[in-house]
Tab-separated table of C-alpha atoms and ligand atoms in Angstrom:
chain	number	residue	atom	x	y	z
A	1	MET	CA	147.135	89.340	-82.931
A	2	ASP	CA	150.039	88.781	-85.303
A	3	ARG	CA	149.389	85.720	-87.453
A	4	SER	CA	152.962	84.497	-87.152
A	5	LEU	CA	152.246	83.789	-83.489
A	6	SER	CA	150.422	80.617	-84.509
A	7	LEU	CA	153.610	79.067	-85.799
A	8	GLU	CA	155.452	80.237	-82.711
A	9	LEU	CA	152.805	78.696	-80.493
A	10	VAL	CA	153.240	75.266	-81.987
A	11	ARG	CA	156.853	75.259	-80.801
A	12	VAL	CA	155.526	75.540	-77.279
A	13	THR	CA	153.345	72.416	-77.543
A	14	GLU	CA	156.015	70.537	-79.486
A	15	ALA	CA	158.487	71.183	-76.678
A	16	ALA	CA	156.035	69.981	-74.025
A	17	ALA	CA	155.250	66.844	-76.030
A	18	LEU	CA	158.894	66.058	-76.728
A	19	ALA	CA	159.805	66.620	-73.098
A	20	SER	CA	157.140	64.315	-71.680
A	21	ALA	CA	156.943	61.582	-74.331
A	22	SER	CA	159.816	59.557	-72.924
A	23	TYR	CA	157.665	58.958	-69.833
A	24	MET	CA	155.171	56.901	-71.813
A	25	GLY	CA	154.090	53.800	-69.936
A	26	ARG	CA	156.394	54.413	-66.993
A	27	GLY	CA	153.532	54.864	-64.557
A	28	ASP	CA	154.940	58.242	-63.502
A	29	LYS	CA	152.199	60.854	-63.982
A	30	GLU	CA	153.967	63.530	-61.960
A	31	GLY	CA	157.297	63.104	-63.732
A	32	ALA	CA	155.637	63.261	-67.143
A	33	ASP	CA	153.666	66.350	-66.189
A	34	GLN	CA	156.706	68.103	-64.769
A	35	ALA	CA	158.664	67.406	-67.955
A	36	ALA	CA	155.821	68.802	-70.082
A	37	VAL	CA	155.615	71.914	-67.894
A	38	ASP	CA	159.384	72.427	-68.069
A	39	GLY	CA	159.388	72.033	-71.848
A	40	MET	CA	156.470	74.367	-72.357
A	41	ARG	CA	157.638	77.016	-69.962
A	42	SER	CA	161.148	77.267	-71.342
A	43	THR	CA	159.808	77.671	-74.877
A	44	PHE	CA	157.325	80.348	-73.848
A	45	ALA	CA	160.272	82.460	-72.776
A	46	GLY	CA	161.193	83.108	-76.418
A	47	LEU	CA	157.703	84.092	-77.582
A	48	SER	CA	157.099	87.763	-78.332
A	49	ILE	CA	153.972	88.126	-76.246
A	50	LYS	CA	153.176	89.534	-72.849
A	51	GLY	CA	150.982	86.655	-71.752
A	52	THR	CA	149.113	86.118	-68.516
A	53	VAL	CA	148.351	82.511	-67.656
A	54	VAL	CA	144.623	82.454	-66.861
A	55	ILE	CA	144.235	78.677	-67.071
A	56	GLY	CA	147.332	76.919	-65.808
A	57	GLU	CA	148.814	74.353	-63.495
A	58	GLY	CA	147.110	75.813	-60.414
A	59	GLU	CA	147.433	78.706	-58.012
A	60	LEU	CA	150.929	79.992	-57.188
A	61	ASP	CA	150.979	78.144	-53.844
A	62	GLU	CA	150.354	74.788	-55.524
A	63	ALA	CA	152.255	75.202	-58.801
A	64	PRO	CA	155.621	76.934	-59.112
A	65	MET	CA	155.471	77.034	-62.913
A	66	LEU	CA	152.762	78.102	-65.349
A	67	TYR	CA	150.627	79.053	-62.367
A	68	ILE	CA	147.555	81.223	-62.746
A	69	GLY	CA	148.715	84.816	-63.014
A	70	GLU	CA	152.236	84.011	-64.200
A	71	ILE	CA	153.493	86.306	-66.940
A	72	VAL	CA	155.000	84.441	-69.885
A	73	GLY	CA	156.760	85.577	-73.056
A	74	CYS	CA	159.466	88.126	-73.710
A	75	SER	CA	157.511	91.203	-74.805
A	76	GLU	CA	156.975	94.220	-72.587
A	77	GLU	CA	154.629	95.914	-75.024
A	78	GLU	CA	151.043	96.569	-74.080
A	79	GLU	CA	149.711	95.602	-77.490
A	80	MET	CA	151.223	92.150	-77.042
A	81	GLU	CA	149.146	91.500	-73.911
A	82	VAL	CA	147.282	88.203	-74.212
A	83	ASP	CA	145.473	85.621	-72.102
A	84	ILE	CA	147.042	82.174	-72.119
A	85	ALA	CA	145.470	78.840	-71.238
A	86	VAL	CA	147.753	75.826	-70.953
A	87	ASP	CA	147.551	72.136	-70.323
A	88	PRO	CA	151.129	70.975	-70.913
A	89	LEU	CA	150.040	67.356	-70.499
A	90	GLU	CA	146.322	66.801	-71.018
A	91	GLY	CA	145.870	63.194	-69.928
A	92	THR	CA	148.512	62.366	-67.321
A	93	ASN	CA	146.927	58.914	-66.815
A	94	LEU	CA	147.067	58.325	-70.548
A	95	ILE	CA	150.794	58.853	-70.808
A	96	ALA	CA	151.497	56.958	-67.593
A	97	LYS	CA	149.803	53.914	-69.124
A	98	GLY	CA	150.727	54.520	-72.765
A	99	LEU	CA	147.077	54.981	-73.758
A	100	PRO	CA	145.992	57.048	-76.782
A	101	ASN	CA	145.174	60.763	-77.028
A	102	ALA	CA	147.557	62.401	-74.529
A	103	ILE	CA	148.284	65.879	-75.927
A	104	ALA	CA	150.150	69.049	-75.048
A	105	VAL	CA	147.890	72.040	-75.580
A	106	VAL	CA	147.920	75.844	-75.519
A	107	ALA	CA	145.244	78.422	-76.274
A	108	MET	CA	145.680	82.178	-76.601
A	109	ALA	CA	143.299	85.128	-76.959
A	110	PRO	CA	143.509	88.910	-76.515
A	111	LYS	CA	143.713	90.047	-72.890
A	112	GLY	CA	140.440	89.544	-71.025
A	113	CYS	CA	138.924	87.255	-73.678
A	114	LEU	CA	139.280	83.849	-71.985
A	115	LEU	CA	136.947	82.868	-69.157
A	116	HIS	CA	138.871	82.634	-65.882
A	117	ALA	CA	137.265	79.324	-65.041
A	118	PRO	CA	137.540	78.009	-61.491
A	119	ASP	CA	139.204	74.650	-60.955
A	120	THR	CA	135.926	72.761	-60.696
A	121	TYR	CA	133.986	70.413	-62.927
A	122	MET	CA	131.929	71.626	-65.865
A	123	GLU	CA	129.124	69.999	-67.781
A	124	LYS	CA	129.947	70.303	-71.486
A	125	ILE	CA	128.558	69.663	-74.933
A	126	ALA	CA	130.630	70.112	-78.089
A	127	VAL	CA	129.932	69.659	-81.787
A	128	GLY	CA	131.690	70.413	-85.050
A	129	PRO	CA	130.800	73.139	-87.604
A	130	LYS	CA	127.953	71.296	-89.341
A	131	ALA	CA	126.018	70.930	-86.091
A	132	LYS	CA	126.738	74.459	-84.856
A	133	GLY	CA	123.566	75.978	-83.441
A	134	ALA	CA	121.765	72.633	-83.371
A	135	VAL	CA	122.418	71.569	-79.773
A	136	SER	CA	121.548	72.993	-76.384
A	137	ILE	CA	123.028	71.864	-73.083
A	138	LYS	CA	119.560	72.313	-71.548
A	139	ALA	CA	117.828	70.026	-74.060
A	140	SER	CA	117.378	66.309	-73.440
A	141	ILE	CA	119.990	63.885	-74.689
A	142	ARG	CA	117.586	62.447	-77.225
A	143	GLU	CA	116.707	65.935	-78.536
A	144	ASN	CA	120.370	66.791	-78.968
A	145	LEU	CA	121.173	63.527	-80.704
A	146	GLU	CA	118.238	63.947	-83.066
A	147	ALA	CA	119.316	67.501	-83.819
A	148	VAL	CA	122.890	66.418	-84.535
A	149	ALA	CA	121.687	63.555	-86.741
A	150	LYS	CA	119.536	65.994	-88.713
A	151	ALA	CA	122.302	68.590	-89.045
A	152	LEU	CA	124.741	65.945	-90.263
A	153	ASP	CA	122.175	64.224	-92.498
A	154	LYS	CA	122.730	60.924	-90.686
A	155	ASN	CA	120.535	58.385	-89.001
A	156	ILE	CA	120.736	58.620	-85.234
A	157	GLU	CA	122.240	55.090	-85.279
A	158	ASP	CA	125.195	56.525	-87.208
A	159	VAL	CA	125.880	59.377	-84.786
A	160	THR	CA	128.973	58.789	-82.618
A	161	VAL	CA	129.141	60.311	-79.152
A	162	MET	CA	132.284	60.590	-77.031
A	163	ILE	CA	131.706	60.302	-73.296
A	164	GLN	CA	134.251	59.996	-70.518
A	165	ASP	CA	134.046	56.586	-68.873
A	166	ARG	CA	132.970	57.641	-65.375
A	167	GLU	CA	130.267	56.588	-62.949
A	168	ARG	CA	128.822	60.103	-63.067
A	169	HIS	CA	127.887	59.461	-66.707
A	170	GLU	CA	125.988	56.225	-66.124
A	171	ASN	CA	122.574	57.772	-66.865
A	172	MET	CA	123.894	59.710	-69.821
A	173	ILE	CA	125.341	56.552	-71.362
A	174	LYS	CA	122.050	54.747	-70.794
A	175	GLU	CA	120.077	57.522	-72.475
A	176	VAL	CA	122.410	57.673	-75.461
A	177	ARG	CA	122.064	53.913	-75.880
A	178	GLU	CA	118.288	54.148	-75.623
A	179	ALA	CA	118.274	56.863	-78.268
A	180	GLY	CA	120.211	54.455	-80.491
A	181	ALA	CA	123.448	56.405	-81.069
A	182	ARG	CA	126.952	54.918	-80.978
A	183	ILE	CA	129.286	55.662	-78.081
A	184	LYS	CA	133.014	55.925	-77.869
A	185	LEU	CA	134.018	55.918	-74.209
A	186	PHE	CA	137.336	57.486	-73.291
A	187	THR	CA	139.232	57.211	-70.039
A	188	ASP	CA	140.787	60.695	-69.942
A	189	GLY	CA	141.396	63.762	-72.057
A	190	ASP	CA	138.237	65.605	-72.950
A	191	VAL	CA	140.051	68.395	-74.808
A	192	ALA	CA	141.089	65.875	-77.471
A	193	ALA	CA	137.558	64.438	-77.455
A	194	ALA	CA	135.929	67.848	-77.937
A	195	MET	CA	138.436	68.777	-80.640
A	196	ALA	CA	137.705	65.517	-82.482
A	197	THR	CA	134.121	66.685	-83.160
A	198	GLY	CA	135.548	69.360	-85.466
A	199	PHE	CA	137.274	66.856	-87.768
A	200	GLU	CA	135.110	64.485	-89.818
A	201	GLU	CA	137.921	61.969	-90.228
A	202	THR	CA	137.809	61.148	-86.510
A	203	GLY	CA	134.244	59.875	-86.873
A	204	VAL	CA	133.240	61.738	-83.689
A	205	ASP	CA	130.057	63.807	-83.958
A	206	ILE	CA	129.440	65.052	-80.435
A	207	MET	CA	131.188	65.089	-77.062
A	208	MET	CA	129.257	65.453	-73.861
A	209	GLY	CA	129.651	64.949	-70.149
A	210	ILE	CA	131.213	66.413	-67.038
A	211	GLY	CA	134.934	67.161	-67.056
A	212	GLY	CA	137.317	69.869	-65.860
A	213	ALA	CA	136.217	73.499	-66.303
A	214	PRO	CA	139.742	74.691	-67.228
A	215	GLU	CA	139.861	72.049	-69.986
A	216	GLY	CA	136.456	73.349	-71.089
A	217	VAL	CA	137.878	76.794	-71.828
A	218	ILE	CA	140.802	75.313	-73.765
A	219	ALA	CA	138.479	73.104	-75.815
A	220	ALA	CA	136.231	76.115	-76.494
A	221	VAL	CA	139.115	77.941	-78.191
A	222	ALA	CA	139.647	74.936	-80.470
A	223	LEU	CA	135.962	74.827	-81.372
A	224	LYS	CA	135.876	78.570	-81.961
A	225	CYS	CA	138.767	78.262	-84.423
A	226	LEU	CA	137.083	75.239	-86.052
A	227	GLY	CA	133.711	76.963	-86.410
A	228	GLY	CA	132.104	74.379	-84.135
A	229	ASP	CA	130.049	74.945	-81.026
A	230	MET	CA	130.380	74.324	-77.336
A	231	GLN	CA	128.368	75.133	-74.228
A	232	GLY	CA	129.133	74.546	-70.575
A	233	ILE	CA	127.669	74.877	-67.103
A	234	LEU	CA	129.955	74.926	-64.078
A	235	HIS	CA	129.349	71.818	-62.024
A	236	PRO	CA	131.087	71.984	-58.643
A	237	MET	CA	131.097	68.491	-57.169
A	238	SER	CA	132.345	69.143	-53.633
A	239	GLU	CA	132.188	71.787	-50.909
A	240	GLU	CA	135.725	72.750	-51.831
A	241	GLU	CA	134.702	73.382	-55.432
A	242	VAL	CA	131.727	75.468	-54.321
A	243	GLN	CA	134.198	77.454	-52.226
A	244	ARG	CA	136.498	77.970	-55.233
A	245	CYS	CA	133.587	79.426	-57.187
A	246	SER	CA	132.693	81.886	-54.465
A	247	GLU	CA	136.351	82.885	-54.046
A	248	LEU	CA	136.224	83.983	-57.684
A	249	GLY	CA	133.176	86.093	-56.863
A	250	LEU	CA	130.740	83.765	-58.646
A	251	THR	CA	127.194	83.799	-57.295
A	252	GLU	CA	124.923	80.742	-57.273
A	253	GLU	CA	123.270	82.192	-60.354
A	254	ASP	CA	126.632	82.508	-62.157
A	255	VAL	CA	127.412	78.892	-61.373
A	256	LYS	CA	124.123	77.688	-62.869
A	257	LYS	CA	124.412	79.869	-65.968
A	258	VAL	CA	124.766	78.347	-69.425
A	259	LEU	CA	128.153	79.427	-70.724
A	260	THR	CA	128.044	79.868	-74.487
A	261	LEU	CA	131.052	79.633	-76.750
A	262	GLU	CA	131.185	83.448	-76.587
A	263	ASP	CA	131.266	83.361	-72.781
A	264	LEU	CA	134.086	80.827	-72.801
A	265	VAL	CA	136.157	82.729	-75.365
A	266	SER	CA	134.892	86.142	-76.354
A	267	SER	CA	137.137	86.946	-79.331
A	268	ASP	CA	137.531	85.357	-82.762
A	269	ASP	CA	141.112	86.535	-82.714
A	270	CYS	CA	142.294	83.459	-80.857
A	271	PHE	CA	144.881	80.737	-81.409
A	272	PHE	CA	144.994	77.077	-80.455
A	273	ALA	CA	147.863	74.613	-80.745
A	274	ALA	CA	148.120	70.955	-79.747
A	275	THR	CA	150.813	68.325	-80.237
A	276	GLY	CA	150.184	64.604	-79.874
A	277	ILE	CA	152.153	62.840	-77.155
A	278	THR	CA	150.677	59.358	-77.460
A	279	GLN	CA	149.064	58.221	-80.693
A	280	GLY	CA	145.561	59.686	-80.954
A	281	ASP	CA	142.398	59.914	-83.055
A	282	LEU	CA	143.547	63.124	-84.706
A	283	LEU	CA	147.224	63.513	-83.898
A	284	LYS	CA	150.024	60.990	-84.070
A	285	GLY	CA	152.090	60.566	-80.952
A	286	VAL	CA	155.774	61.436	-80.601
A	287	LEU	CA	157.741	58.968	-82.708
A	288	TYR	CA	161.347	58.191	-81.928
A	289	LEU	CA	163.081	57.688	-85.253
A	290	GLY	CA	166.483	56.726	-83.919
A	291	ASN	CA	169.694	58.603	-84.390
A	292	ASN	CA	168.649	61.304	-81.912
A	293	ARG	CA	165.650	62.247	-83.994
A	294	ALA	CA	161.996	62.432	-82.991
A	295	GLN	CA	158.912	63.285	-84.982
A	296	THR	CA	155.946	65.311	-83.718
A	297	HIS	CA	152.505	65.895	-85.170
A	298	SER	CA	150.599	69.056	-84.252
A	299	VAL	CA	147.561	71.063	-85.195
A	300	VAL	CA	147.539	74.842	-84.976
A	301	MET	CA	144.503	76.960	-85.640
A	302	ARG	CA	143.739	80.647	-85.912
A	303	GLY	CA	140.254	81.874	-85.136
A	304	ALA	CA	140.479	85.154	-87.065
A	305	THR	CA	140.861	83.375	-90.399
A	306	GLY	CA	139.807	79.834	-89.494
A	307	THR	CA	143.052	78.433	-90.900
A	308	ILE	CA	143.906	74.976	-89.634
A	309	ARG	CA	147.426	73.683	-90.115
A	310	PHE	CA	148.785	70.255	-89.405
A	311	ILE	CA	152.495	70.331	-88.785
A	312	GLU	CA	154.751	67.315	-88.845
A	313	ALA	CA	158.215	68.102	-87.606
A	314	ILE	CA	161.407	66.150	-87.195
A	315	HIS	CA	163.493	67.287	-84.265
A	316	ARG	CA	167.164	66.656	-83.597
A	317	LEU	CA	167.257	65.777	-79.925
A	318	ASP	CA	171.009	66.364	-79.713
A	319	LYS	CA	170.694	69.892	-81.124
A	320	ASN	CA	167.525	71.102	-79.441
A	321	ASP	CA	168.404	73.181	-76.373
A	322	THR	CA	165.101	72.545	-74.611
A	323	ILE	CA	165.502	68.804	-74.965
A	324	ILE	CA	169.136	68.908	-73.916
A	325	GLN	CA	168.069	70.699	-70.723
A	326	MET	CA	165.413	68.012	-70.186
A	327	MET	CA	168.033	65.291	-70.552
A	328	LYS	CA	170.004	66.877	-67.761
A	329	LYS	CA	166.971	67.170	-65.527
A	330	HIS	CA	164.948	64.041	-66.242
A	331	ALA	CA	166.692	60.699	-65.887
A	332	ASN	CA	164.594	59.081	-68.630
A	333	PHE	CA	166.290	61.016	-71.371
A	334	THR	CA	169.318	59.491	-72.973
A	335	LYS	CA	171.273	60.902	-75.837
A	336	LYS	CA	172.539	58.416	-78.357
A	337	SER	CA	176.268	58.854	-78.824
B	1	VTB	C1	138.671	65.867	-67.691
B	1	VTB	C2	139.756	65.587	-68.722
B	1	VTB	C3	141.087	65.319	-68.133
B	1	VTB	O1	140.069	64.787	-66.058
B	1	VTB	O2	138.676	67.198	-67.360
B	1	VTB	C4	138.751	64.943	-66.484
B	1	VTB	O3	139.919	66.655	-69.601
B	1	VTB	C5	137.945	65.266	-65.257
B	1	VTB	O4	137.351	64.092	-64.725
B	1	VTB	O5	141.973	64.830	-69.103
B	1	VTB	P1	137.984	63.120	-63.598
B	1	VTB	O6	138.327	63.943	-62.396
B	1	VTB	O7	136.890	62.139	-63.300
B	1	VTB	O8	139.195	62.450	-64.175
B	1	VTB	C6	140.969	64.317	-67.026
B	1	VTB	O9	140.491	63.104	-67.545
B	1	VTB	C7	142.327	64.096	-66.351
B	1	VTB	O10	142.868	65.295	-65.939
């Protein structure tokens, strides 16, 4: 895929972040999500790709925009056909409460290269490049922590694990504590948590636990670009989720299968972009600078070359068409005169 697409892709996450950031702390998850979707979708329209949303806001009957199967981008050419995975607002609870690590995120790979994950839960394990090949989702927690400690040349007491703060992880948390590692619990947003393992400055060495399968595919693209590792196993938690798996033609065996990084994203020629909405471990949140200006902080990565770019941008809210449209649609937006 054309390398310039990475810089185009970051516009898409910037627009989603800018559109939703004014909802911070307003307790309005739906409004924030809708704004992010609107911002992302309108920016996609200018991208020279012929993208199919394979991970999106839901099926057509539940999501009118960025639904699974929607075609995005302005190219009609076959060679521009790509798979797209989006989470315009990863962490709706986070933005509603003004908590850290809400991000807008997009991943892209050649057509057919992203797993069409069902909307169910997935058990996941993710590590950065130094621990690639050292962990196995089938191994015990202690074994994995020892392996990560060894790969990173650390004592197990110095290994930091990110786990989502949920009842379903009670045993996991207990075992990590017994093994002696440090834990950083997070309330929401496991894409940001998985991505953090790829950047030493976050201090996060491993992410594990059960979260959304669609988010698992998005995180896998980030780890592929970063040279890290990730594995997953689908983990339907209700009858409805079991049903969703069988509707996709997945057998019981498929559901139990260990999904490697290759299974989750089968091409190195992939792109990942994320923009911070609220202040996070890796990315700053949207900053309002006054005078109709806002600053965004994004990361954009390209798997083919492994290039990682951090992009800080200052946007003029009174000159940015996407934002001006948002102002008209969402009452929270006010233009300074
Ligand atoms: C994760 C995480 C999301 O939901 O997938 C998680 O990536 C799933 O667990 O940010 P819960 O249903 O218990 O929340 C989020 O936290 C929110 O969508």
